[in-house]
Amino acid sequence: MMRKALLIFLIIASTIAAKAQPQRKWFEGTLYHTSGEIFDGLISWSPPHKGEYEDGDQILYCKDEKSEVFPIPYYKLKSFVMGADSFVVSRNVLFKNSPFMIVEVDNATKLFTVKTAKNGFPLIINTGGFTGNVGMGVGVGTRIGAGTKTTYYYGTTQDNVTKLEKKQFIEVMSNIMADKPEVVAKIKDKTFRYGDMEDLLTYYRTGQMPKKSYDY
C-alpha cells in the first residue's frame, strides 16, 4: 500500500513539474554586446520570476542548435533582437530586475513594453491518505494565476521613461503615433482605449482594424 501511494505521488509530482516548466523556446536573433561585438544565432528569453537571477535578468545564446549555450547577463548587453521583437537594455536602477524593454514604437517619443512574470498563488493538491484519510497524505505544490504581466512605458530613451497610465493615454499615444493621423483619429474618438493597446499597435503597424470576437 505504501509503495502504491508513493508511486501515485511521484506520477502526480512529475506531471505537475512538467506542466510548470514548459520547454524553452529559441528564436533566431542578434545580440549587441557592450564590447561592441555583434553575434548572430539563437536566443532564448522569458520574463524571470522575482529573485530567479541574483544579478538581474539574462538571455541564453548559442550560435546554432549544436553549439554550446551561453548565459549573457543584462549588464553585458546593449540590446538584442529575438524573433520579431527588438529589445533594449535599460540602465535605470528602477528596472534592475526587469531591464529588458521591447521597443514597440521607435519614434522621437518611444513606446516600450516591460514584461514581468507573475508568481501566482500556491496551490497544494492533496493525494489523500490511507483508508479513513488517516496516514500518509502527500501535498503536491503548484501555482495558479501565474503568467506574464505587460506594462507600457514611454520616453525618449529606455533610461528615462514614464509609465503609461489611463489618464494619459489619449495625449501620450496621440503624440507617439502622430506620424499616422488616421491612427490618432481613432485614439481621440476612443475607438482604441487604454485596454486596447495590442489592437492599437496592430492597427498602427498594419493599417488593418483587428477583428474582435464578435466580428466572426
GROMACS .gro file of N, CA, C and O in nm, residues 49 117-123 142-149:
model
   64
   49HIS      N    1   1.107   3.504  -1.287
   49HIS     CA    2   1.036   3.526  -1.162
   49HIS      C    3   1.125   3.605  -1.066
   49HIS      O    4   1.248   3.604  -1.077
  117ALA      N    5   0.717   3.838  -1.492
  117ALA     CA    6   0.649   3.713  -1.458
  117ALA      C    7   0.565   3.731  -1.332
  117ALA      O    8   0.609   3.793  -1.235
  118LYS      N    9   0.443   3.681  -1.337
  118LYS     CA   10   0.357   3.680  -1.218
  118LYS      C   11   0.376   3.546  -1.148
  118LYS      O   12   0.368   3.441  -1.211
  119ASN      N   13   0.400   3.551  -1.018
  119ASN     CA   14   0.426   3.428  -0.943
  119ASN      C   15   0.300   3.346  -0.920
  119ASN      O   16   0.306   3.225  -0.899
  120GLY      N   17   0.184   3.411  -0.921
  120GLY     CA   18   0.061   3.337  -0.896
  120GLY      C   19   0.047   3.301  -0.748
  120GLY      O   20   0.123   3.346  -0.662
  121PHE      N   21  -0.054   3.217  -0.719
  121PHE     CA   22  -0.081   3.176  -0.582
  121PHE      C   23  -0.052   3.028  -0.566
  121PHE      O   24  -0.083   2.948  -0.653
  122PRO      N   25   0.010   2.991  -0.454
  122PRO     CA   26   0.041   2.849  -0.434
  122PRO      C   27  -0.086   2.766  -0.419
  122PRO      O   28  -0.184   2.807  -0.358
  123LEU      N   29  -0.083   2.648  -0.477
  123LEU     CA   30  -0.194   2.554  -0.467
  123LEU      C   31  -0.138   2.418  -0.429
  123LEU      O   32  -0.046   2.367  -0.493
  142THR      N   33   0.183   2.348  -0.669
  142THR     CA   34   0.187   2.413  -0.800
  142THR      C   35   0.137   2.555  -0.779
  142THR      O   36   0.118   2.599  -0.667
  143ARG      N   37   0.116   2.631  -0.886
  143ARG     CA   38   0.068   2.768  -0.873
  143ARG      C   39  -0.042   2.796  -0.973
  143ARG      O   40  -0.040   2.745  -1.084
  144ILE      N   41  -0.136   2.879  -0.932
  144ILE     CA   42  -0.241   2.921  -1.021
  144ILE      C   43  -0.233   3.073  -1.037
  144ILE      O   44  -0.184   3.143  -0.949
  145GLY      N   45  -0.281   3.122  -1.150
  145GLY     CA   46  -0.276   3.266  -1.175
  145GLY      C   47  -0.140   3.314  -1.220
  145GLY      O   48  -0.117   3.434  -1.231
  146ALA      N   49  -0.046   3.222  -1.248
  146ALA     CA   50   0.084   3.263  -1.297
  146ALA      C   51   0.071   3.305  -1.443
  146ALA      O   52  -0.026   3.275  -1.511
  147GLY      N   53   0.170   3.374  -1.493
  147GLY     CA   54   0.166   3.421  -1.630
  147GLY      C   55   0.258   3.540  -1.646
  147GLY      O   56   0.355   3.554  -1.572
  148THR      N   57   0.228   3.625  -1.742
  148THR     CA   58   0.312   3.740  -1.770
  148THR      C   59   0.233   3.868  -1.762
  148THR      O   60   0.123   3.879  -1.817
  149LYS      N   61   0.288   3.967  -1.693
  149LYS     CA   62   0.227   4.098  -1.683
  149LYS      C   63   0.296   4.193  -1.781
  149LYS      O   64   0.419   4.196  -1.789
   0.00000   0.00000   0.00000
